[in-house]
Short mmCIF file of C-alpha atoms and ligand atoms in Angstrom, two decimals:
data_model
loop_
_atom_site.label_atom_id
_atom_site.label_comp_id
_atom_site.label_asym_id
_atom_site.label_seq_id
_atom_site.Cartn_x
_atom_site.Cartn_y
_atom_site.Cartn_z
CA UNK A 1 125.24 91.98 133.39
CA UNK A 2 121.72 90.96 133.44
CA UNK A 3 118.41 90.45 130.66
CA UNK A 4 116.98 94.04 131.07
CA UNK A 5 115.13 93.66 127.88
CA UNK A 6 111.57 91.93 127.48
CA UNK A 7 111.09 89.64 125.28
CA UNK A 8 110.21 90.42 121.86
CA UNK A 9 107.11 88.08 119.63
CA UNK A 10 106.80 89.07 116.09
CA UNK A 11 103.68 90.94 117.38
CA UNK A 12 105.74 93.47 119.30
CA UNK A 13 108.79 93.54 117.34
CA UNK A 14 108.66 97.35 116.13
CA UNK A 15 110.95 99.64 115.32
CA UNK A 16 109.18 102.55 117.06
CA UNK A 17 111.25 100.59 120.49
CA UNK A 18 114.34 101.81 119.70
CA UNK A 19 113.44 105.60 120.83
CA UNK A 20 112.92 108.61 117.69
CA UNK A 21 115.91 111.08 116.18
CA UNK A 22 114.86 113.67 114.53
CA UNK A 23 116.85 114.48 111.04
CA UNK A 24 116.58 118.01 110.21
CA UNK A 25 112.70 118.37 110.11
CA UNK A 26 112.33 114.93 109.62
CA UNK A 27 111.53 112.27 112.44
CA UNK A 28 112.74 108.44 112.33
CA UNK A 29 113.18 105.73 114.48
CA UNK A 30 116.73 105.22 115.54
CA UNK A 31 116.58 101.64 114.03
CA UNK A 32 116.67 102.41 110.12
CA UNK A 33 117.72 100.00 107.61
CA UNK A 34 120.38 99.78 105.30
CA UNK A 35 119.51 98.81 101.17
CA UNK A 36 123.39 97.63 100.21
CA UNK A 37 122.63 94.00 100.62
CA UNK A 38 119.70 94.05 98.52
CA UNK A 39 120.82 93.70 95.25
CA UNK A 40 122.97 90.71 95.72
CA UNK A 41 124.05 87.33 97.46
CA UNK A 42 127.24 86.82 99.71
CA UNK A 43 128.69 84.98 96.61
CA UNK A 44 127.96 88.28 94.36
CA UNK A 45 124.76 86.35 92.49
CA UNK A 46 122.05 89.12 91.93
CA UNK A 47 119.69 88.33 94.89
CA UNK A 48 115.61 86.93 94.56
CA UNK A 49 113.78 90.21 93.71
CA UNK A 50 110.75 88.75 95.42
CA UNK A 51 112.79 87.96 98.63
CA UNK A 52 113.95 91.73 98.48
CA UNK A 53 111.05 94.23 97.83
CA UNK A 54 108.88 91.61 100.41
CA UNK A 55 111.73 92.35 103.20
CA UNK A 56 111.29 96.09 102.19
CA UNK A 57 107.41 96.21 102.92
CA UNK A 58 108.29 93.98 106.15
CA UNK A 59 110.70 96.37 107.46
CA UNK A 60 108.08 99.18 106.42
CA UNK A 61 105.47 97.37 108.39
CA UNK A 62 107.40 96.77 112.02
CA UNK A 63 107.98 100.40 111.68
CA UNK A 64 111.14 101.44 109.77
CA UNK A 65 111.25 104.64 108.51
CA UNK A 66 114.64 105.37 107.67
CA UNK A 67 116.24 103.50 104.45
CA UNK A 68 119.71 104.40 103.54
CA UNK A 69 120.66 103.70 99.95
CA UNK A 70 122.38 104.61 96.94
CA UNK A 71 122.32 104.71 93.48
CA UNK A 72 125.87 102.56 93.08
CA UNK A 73 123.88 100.03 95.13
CA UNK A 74 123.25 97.69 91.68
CA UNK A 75 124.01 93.77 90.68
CA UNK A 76 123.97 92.79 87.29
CA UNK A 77 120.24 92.70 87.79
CA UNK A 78 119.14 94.63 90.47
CA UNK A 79 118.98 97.95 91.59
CA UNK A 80 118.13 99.01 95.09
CA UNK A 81 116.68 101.91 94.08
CA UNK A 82 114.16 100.49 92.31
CA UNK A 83 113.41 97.63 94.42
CA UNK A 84 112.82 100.63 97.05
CA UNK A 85 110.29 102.15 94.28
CA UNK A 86 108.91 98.78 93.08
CA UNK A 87 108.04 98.03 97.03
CA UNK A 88 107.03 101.23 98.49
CA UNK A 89 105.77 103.69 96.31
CA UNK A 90 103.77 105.60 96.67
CA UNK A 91 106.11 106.25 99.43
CA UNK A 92 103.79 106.39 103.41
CA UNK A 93 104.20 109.35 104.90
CA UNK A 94 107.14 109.73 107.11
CA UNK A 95 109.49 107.75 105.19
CA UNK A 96 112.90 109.06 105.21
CA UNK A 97 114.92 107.63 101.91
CA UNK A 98 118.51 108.58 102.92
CA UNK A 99 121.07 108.37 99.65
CA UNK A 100 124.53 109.00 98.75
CA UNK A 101 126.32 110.53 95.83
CA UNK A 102 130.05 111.80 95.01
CA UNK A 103 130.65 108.06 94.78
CA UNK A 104 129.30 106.62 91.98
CA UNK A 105 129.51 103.65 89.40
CA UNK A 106 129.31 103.36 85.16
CA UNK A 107 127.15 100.88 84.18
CA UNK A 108 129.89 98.26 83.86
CA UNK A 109 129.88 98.43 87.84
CA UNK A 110 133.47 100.45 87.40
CA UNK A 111 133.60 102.86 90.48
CA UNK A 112 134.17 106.90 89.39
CA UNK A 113 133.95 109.81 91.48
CA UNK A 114 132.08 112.42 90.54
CA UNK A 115 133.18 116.09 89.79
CA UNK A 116 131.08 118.83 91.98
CA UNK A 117 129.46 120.04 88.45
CA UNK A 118 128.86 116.09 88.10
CA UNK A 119 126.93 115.75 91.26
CA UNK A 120 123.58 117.63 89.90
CA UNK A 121 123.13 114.23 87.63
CA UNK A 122 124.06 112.18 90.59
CA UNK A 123 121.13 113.36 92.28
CA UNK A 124 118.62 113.60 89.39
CA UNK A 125 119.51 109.76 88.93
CA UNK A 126 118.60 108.92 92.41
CA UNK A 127 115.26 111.19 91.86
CA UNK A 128 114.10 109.18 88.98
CA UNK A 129 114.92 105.87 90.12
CA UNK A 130 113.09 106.58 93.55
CA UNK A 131 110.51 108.33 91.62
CA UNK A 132 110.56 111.34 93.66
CA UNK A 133 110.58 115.35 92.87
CA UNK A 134 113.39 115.87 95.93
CA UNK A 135 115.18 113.85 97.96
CA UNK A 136 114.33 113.60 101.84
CA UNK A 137 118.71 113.21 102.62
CA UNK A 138 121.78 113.00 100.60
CA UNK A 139 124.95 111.98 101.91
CA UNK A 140 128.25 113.57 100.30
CA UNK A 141 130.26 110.15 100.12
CA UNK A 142 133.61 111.19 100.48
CA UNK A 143 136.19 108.63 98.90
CA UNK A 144 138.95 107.19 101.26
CA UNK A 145 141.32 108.88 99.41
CA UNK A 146 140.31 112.23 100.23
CA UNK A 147 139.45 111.44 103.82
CA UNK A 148 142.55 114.17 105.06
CA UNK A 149 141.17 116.84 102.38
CA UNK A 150 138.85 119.34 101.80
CA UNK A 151 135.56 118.83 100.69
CA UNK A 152 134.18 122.01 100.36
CA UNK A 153 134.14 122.61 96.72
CA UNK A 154 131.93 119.28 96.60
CA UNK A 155 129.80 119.64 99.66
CA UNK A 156 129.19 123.71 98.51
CA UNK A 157 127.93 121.96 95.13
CA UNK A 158 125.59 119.92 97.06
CA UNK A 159 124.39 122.95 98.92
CA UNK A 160 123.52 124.97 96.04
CA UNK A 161 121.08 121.38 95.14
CA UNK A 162 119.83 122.04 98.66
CA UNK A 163 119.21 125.70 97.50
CA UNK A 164 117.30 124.97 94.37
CA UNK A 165 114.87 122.27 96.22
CA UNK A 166 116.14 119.28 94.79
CA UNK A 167 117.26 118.23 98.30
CA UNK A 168 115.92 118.38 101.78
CA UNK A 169 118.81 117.81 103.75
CA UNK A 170 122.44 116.91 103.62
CA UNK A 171 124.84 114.68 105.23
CA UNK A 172 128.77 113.76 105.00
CA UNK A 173 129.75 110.37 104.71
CA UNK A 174 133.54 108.72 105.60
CA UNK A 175 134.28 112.03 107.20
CA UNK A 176 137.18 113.07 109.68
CA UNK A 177 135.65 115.86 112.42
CA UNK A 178 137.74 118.39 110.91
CA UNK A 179 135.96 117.74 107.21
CA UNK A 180 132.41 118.07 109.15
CA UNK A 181 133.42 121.49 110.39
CA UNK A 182 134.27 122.52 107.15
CA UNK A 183 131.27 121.15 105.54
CA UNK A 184 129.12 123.28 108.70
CA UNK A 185 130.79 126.27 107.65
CA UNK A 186 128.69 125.88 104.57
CA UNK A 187 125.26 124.31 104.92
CA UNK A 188 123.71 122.62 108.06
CA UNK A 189 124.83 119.36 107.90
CA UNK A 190 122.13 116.58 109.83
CA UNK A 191 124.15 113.42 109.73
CA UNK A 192 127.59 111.90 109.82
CA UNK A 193 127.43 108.27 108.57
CA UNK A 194 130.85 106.71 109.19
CA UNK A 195 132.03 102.98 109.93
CA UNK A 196 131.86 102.11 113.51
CA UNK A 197 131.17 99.02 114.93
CA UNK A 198 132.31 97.62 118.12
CA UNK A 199 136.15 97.60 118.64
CA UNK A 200 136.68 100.46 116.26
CA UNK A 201 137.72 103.15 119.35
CA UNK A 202 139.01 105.73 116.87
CA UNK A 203 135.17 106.64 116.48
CA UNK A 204 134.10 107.20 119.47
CA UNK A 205 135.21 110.61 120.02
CA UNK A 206 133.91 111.77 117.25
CA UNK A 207 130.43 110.03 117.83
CA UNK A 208 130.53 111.91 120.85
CA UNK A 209 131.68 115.13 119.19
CA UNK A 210 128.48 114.80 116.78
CA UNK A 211 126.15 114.36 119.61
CA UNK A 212 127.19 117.57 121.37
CA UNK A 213 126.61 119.23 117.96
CA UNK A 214 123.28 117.71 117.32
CA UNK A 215 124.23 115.95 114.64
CA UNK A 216 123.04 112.52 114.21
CA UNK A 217 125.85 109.38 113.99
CA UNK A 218 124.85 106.61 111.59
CA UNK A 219 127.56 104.10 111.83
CA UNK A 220 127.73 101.62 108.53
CA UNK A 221 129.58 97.45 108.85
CA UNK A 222 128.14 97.86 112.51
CA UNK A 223 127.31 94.19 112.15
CA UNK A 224 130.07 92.96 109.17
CA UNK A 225 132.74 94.88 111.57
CA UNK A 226 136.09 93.46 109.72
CA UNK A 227 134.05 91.78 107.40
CA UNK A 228 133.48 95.39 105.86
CA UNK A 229 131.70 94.52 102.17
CA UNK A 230 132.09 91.13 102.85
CA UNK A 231 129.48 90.63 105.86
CA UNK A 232 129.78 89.06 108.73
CA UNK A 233 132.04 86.75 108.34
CA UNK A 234 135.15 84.79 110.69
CA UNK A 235 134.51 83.93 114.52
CA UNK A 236 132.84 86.45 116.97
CA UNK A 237 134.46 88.08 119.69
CA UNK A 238 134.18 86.41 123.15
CA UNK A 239 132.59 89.40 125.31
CA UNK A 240 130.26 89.58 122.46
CA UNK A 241 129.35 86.25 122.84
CA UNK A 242 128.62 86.75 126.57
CA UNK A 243 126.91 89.54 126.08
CA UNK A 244 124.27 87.62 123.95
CA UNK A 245 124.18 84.82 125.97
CA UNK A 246 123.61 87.18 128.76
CA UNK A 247 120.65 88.74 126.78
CA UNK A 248 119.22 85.58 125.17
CA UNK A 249 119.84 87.60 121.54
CA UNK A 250 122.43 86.67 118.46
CA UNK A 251 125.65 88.48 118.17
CA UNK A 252 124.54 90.32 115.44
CA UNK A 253 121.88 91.98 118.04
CA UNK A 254 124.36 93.11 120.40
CA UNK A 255 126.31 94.57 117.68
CA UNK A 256 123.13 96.42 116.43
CA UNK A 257 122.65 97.57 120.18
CA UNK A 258 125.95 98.62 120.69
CA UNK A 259 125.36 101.50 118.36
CA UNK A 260 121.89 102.77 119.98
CA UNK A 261 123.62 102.15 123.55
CA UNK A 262 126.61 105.08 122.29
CA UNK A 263 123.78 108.45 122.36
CA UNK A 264 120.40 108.77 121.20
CA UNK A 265 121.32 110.56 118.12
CA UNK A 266 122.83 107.12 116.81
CA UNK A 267 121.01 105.88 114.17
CA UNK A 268 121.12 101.72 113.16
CA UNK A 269 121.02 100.95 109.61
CA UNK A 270 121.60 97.27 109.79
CA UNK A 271 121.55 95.96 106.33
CA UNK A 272 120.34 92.78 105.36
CA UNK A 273 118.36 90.79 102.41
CA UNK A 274 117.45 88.06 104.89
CA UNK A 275 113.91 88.43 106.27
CA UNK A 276 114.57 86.27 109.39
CA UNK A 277 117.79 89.05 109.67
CA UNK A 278 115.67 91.67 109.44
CA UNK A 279 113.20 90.94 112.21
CA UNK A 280 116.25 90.19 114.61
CA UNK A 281 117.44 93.68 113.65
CA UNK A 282 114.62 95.82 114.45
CA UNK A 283 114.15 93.62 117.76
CA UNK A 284 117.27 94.78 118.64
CA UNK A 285 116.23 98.09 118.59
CA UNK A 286 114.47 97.12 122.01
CA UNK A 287 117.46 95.91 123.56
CA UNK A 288 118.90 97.93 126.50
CA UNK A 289 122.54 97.02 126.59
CA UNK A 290 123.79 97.52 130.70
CA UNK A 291 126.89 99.50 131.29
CA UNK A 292 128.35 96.37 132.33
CA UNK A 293 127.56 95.20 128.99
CA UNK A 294 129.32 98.24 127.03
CA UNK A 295 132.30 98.16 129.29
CA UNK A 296 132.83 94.39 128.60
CA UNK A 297 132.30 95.42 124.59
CA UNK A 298 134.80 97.53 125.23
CA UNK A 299 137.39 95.09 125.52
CA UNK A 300 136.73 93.70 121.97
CA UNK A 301 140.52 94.32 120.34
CA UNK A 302 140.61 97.28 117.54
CA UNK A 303 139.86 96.14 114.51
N1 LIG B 401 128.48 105.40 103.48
C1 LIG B 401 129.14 104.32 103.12
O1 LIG B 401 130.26 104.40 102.61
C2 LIG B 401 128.52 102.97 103.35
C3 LIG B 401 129.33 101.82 103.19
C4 LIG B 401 128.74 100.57 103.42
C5 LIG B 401 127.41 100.49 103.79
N2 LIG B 401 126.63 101.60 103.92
C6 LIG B 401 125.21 101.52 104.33
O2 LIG B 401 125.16 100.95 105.63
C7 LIG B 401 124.29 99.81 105.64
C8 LIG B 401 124.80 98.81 106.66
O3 LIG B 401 126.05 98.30 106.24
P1 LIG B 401 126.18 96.80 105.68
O4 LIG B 401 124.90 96.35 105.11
O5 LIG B 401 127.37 96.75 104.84
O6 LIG B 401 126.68 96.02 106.94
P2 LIG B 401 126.01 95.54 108.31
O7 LIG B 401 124.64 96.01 108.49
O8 LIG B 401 127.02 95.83 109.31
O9 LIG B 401 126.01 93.96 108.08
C9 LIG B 401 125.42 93.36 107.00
C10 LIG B 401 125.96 91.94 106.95
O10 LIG B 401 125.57 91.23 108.12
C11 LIG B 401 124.61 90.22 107.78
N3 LIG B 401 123.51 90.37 108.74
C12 LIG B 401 122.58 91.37 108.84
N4 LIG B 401 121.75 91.12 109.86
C13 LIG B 401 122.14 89.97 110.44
C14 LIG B 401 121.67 89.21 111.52
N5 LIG B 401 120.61 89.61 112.25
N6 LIG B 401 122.32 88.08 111.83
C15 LIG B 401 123.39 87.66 111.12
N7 LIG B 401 123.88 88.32 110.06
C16 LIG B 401 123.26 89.48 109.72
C17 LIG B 401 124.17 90.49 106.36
O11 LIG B 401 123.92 89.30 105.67
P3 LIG B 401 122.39 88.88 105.29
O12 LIG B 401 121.99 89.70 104.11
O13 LIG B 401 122.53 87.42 105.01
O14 LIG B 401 121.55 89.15 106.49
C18 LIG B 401 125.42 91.16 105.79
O15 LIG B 401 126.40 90.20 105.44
C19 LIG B 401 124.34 99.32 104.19
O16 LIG B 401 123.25 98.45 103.89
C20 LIG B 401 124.34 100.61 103.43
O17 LIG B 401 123.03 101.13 103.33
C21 LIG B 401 127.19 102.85 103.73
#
C-alpha cells in the first residue's frame, strides 16, 4: 500500500483528474456531484441558500459536469432544482443535469409514486424548474417495493418522452440486472444508479455486468454507506482508516475512490452542501487507490 497520488492544492484540484465517461452522446467527468444534500441540514433545517448555489458554481468551476438531482429533492424552503437554476443558468455548455422521476413527493413532502401516464408531468416539472426545453438524463426511480418486478410499463412510458424530445437519455435507478435487461429490451438505457458503497458485495457483480454492457454505474450513499439518508454517520471501518492514512486523504476520499477504482464507467456523485466537502470530493477524483488498497477494502464487513 503506498501514496501513488500527488498531492492536490486548490489550484489543481479538478474534476477533469478523475478520467471522462461518456453518457450516451454526452461526455462527463467520472467525478459528478450529487444535489440531495442541498436543500437541507443533517438536523432536517432547510440549509443557507447562499452556502448552496455558491458550492454549485464551485463545483462548476473545478470542473464538474455531471449533477444528479431530482425534483423530490425539496425542504420546507428549498428546492434543488432551483438552486441548480438560480446558480447555473444559463447552463455552460457540457453540463449534464441528471434527474429522476417515478418517485415523487406532494407538496406536503408525502412520498407518491407516480403512474406511467403520471410520469409526462413528472418530467415537465423537472423542465420548468431547471428551466430547460429537454432534459440531458432521467433516471426511472424504481421504488424498493418493486425492486423483484417489472418495470416495463413505466420505463416504455419514459421511452415514448424520449421519443417526443422531451428527454435525451434514460437511466434505471434501484434496479436488479434482470429489471435492466428488461428495460434494454425497450430503449437504450445509459446508466444504472444503484447504492454501492464499500462493503456492499451484492453490487459488484452487477457493476461489473454494466461495464461489459457499456453502461455506466453511478453508485448513490457511496460515502453515508449505512448511514443511507442519514449521512455519514457512526465510526469508520478500520481498513478504511488505513487506507487514508496510507494516502494522507479523509475516509470519506477513499470511499469516493473506491467507486472510480471498480471500472471506468463508474461515475461519483458524492453529495454534499459543505464547500470544504466538496473540494475533498473532487480531489478524490485524483486518487489512484492500489490493488492492495481495494483488496484490504474488501474486507470491510457487508453492510
Ligand atoms: N437514486 C436514488 O434513489 C438516490 C438515493 C439517494 C441519493 N441519490 C443521489 O446520490 C447522491 C449521493 O448520495 P448522498 O448525498 O445521499 O450520499 P453520499 O454522497 O454517500 O454522502 C453524503 C453524506 O456524506 C457527507 N459528506 C460528503 N462529503 C464528505 C466529505 N468529504 N467528508 C465528510 N463527509 C462528507 C455529507 O454531509 P455534508 O453535507 O455535511 O458534507 C452527507 O451526510 C445524492 O446527493 C443524490 O443526488 C440517489
Amino acid at each position: 500500500m503506498g501514496c501513488k497520488t500527488p498531492r492536490m492544492t486548490t489550484e489543481t484540484i479538478n474534476a477533469t483528474t478523475s478520467g471522462t465517461w461518456t453518457l450516451g452522446d454526452l461526455p462527463v467527468n467520472r467525478l459528478g456531484f450529487g444535489a440531495m444534500r442541498l436543500t437541507a441540514n443533517a438536523d432536517g433545517s432547510p440549509g443557507d441558500r447562499d452556502r448552496a448555489v455558491a458550492v454549485l458554481r464551485r463545483a462548476v468551476e473545478l470542473g464538474v459536469n455531471h449533477i444528479d438531482t431530482a425534483a423530490f429533492y425539496f425542504s420546507s424552503l428549498r428546492s434543488a432544482n432551483e438552486l441548480i437554476n438560480t446558480a447555473l443558468a444559463p447552463y455552460p455548455d457540457g453540463l449534464v443535469i441528471a434527474t429522476k422521476v417515478w418517485a415523487g413527493r406532494d407538496p406536503s413532502g408525502d412520498w407518491r409514486w407516480a403512474s406511467p401516464a403520471e410520469l409526462r408531468g413528472q418530467v415537465e416539472e423537472n423542465l420548468r424548474q431547471l428551466g430547460r426545453d429537454h432534459l440531458d438524463l432521467v433516471n426511472l426511480r424504481v421504488p424498493r417495493s418493486g425492486q423483484t418486478g417489472s418495470i416495463a410499463e413505466h420505463f416504455g412510458a419514459l421511452a415514448e418522452l424520449r421519443q417526443a424530445g422531451l428527454v435525451r437519455h434514460l437511466g434505471v435507478s434501484n434496479v436488479s440486472p434482470a429489471q435492466l435487461a428488461e428495460a434494454r429490451e425497450i430503449a437504450p438505457v445509459v446508466c444504472v444508479q444503484n447504492a454501492c458503497t464499500i462493503g456492499a458485495r451484492e453490487q459488484l457483480e452487477f457493476v461489473g455486468a454494466c461495464g461489459e454492457q457499456g453502461v455506466a454505474y453511478v453508485p448513490f450513499f457511496a460515502i453515508a454507506g449505512r448511514g443511507r439518508e442519514a449521512g455519514a454517520t457512526g465510526t469508520e471501518h478500520d481498513p478504511v482508516l488505513t487506507v487514508a492514512r496510507a494516502h494522507g486523504v479523509s475516509p470519506a476520499q477513499v470511499r469516493v475512490a473506491w467507486t472510480l477504482g471498480l471500472g471506468a464507467h463508474v461515475l461519483a456523485i458524492p453529495g454534499t452542501g459543505d464547500p470544504v466537502h466538496l473540494e475533498e470530493n473532487v480531489a478524490a477524483g485524483a486518487l489512484r487507490l492500489t490493488e492492495e488498497d481495494m483488496a484490504l477494502l474488501s474486507s470491510v464487513p457487508h453492510v
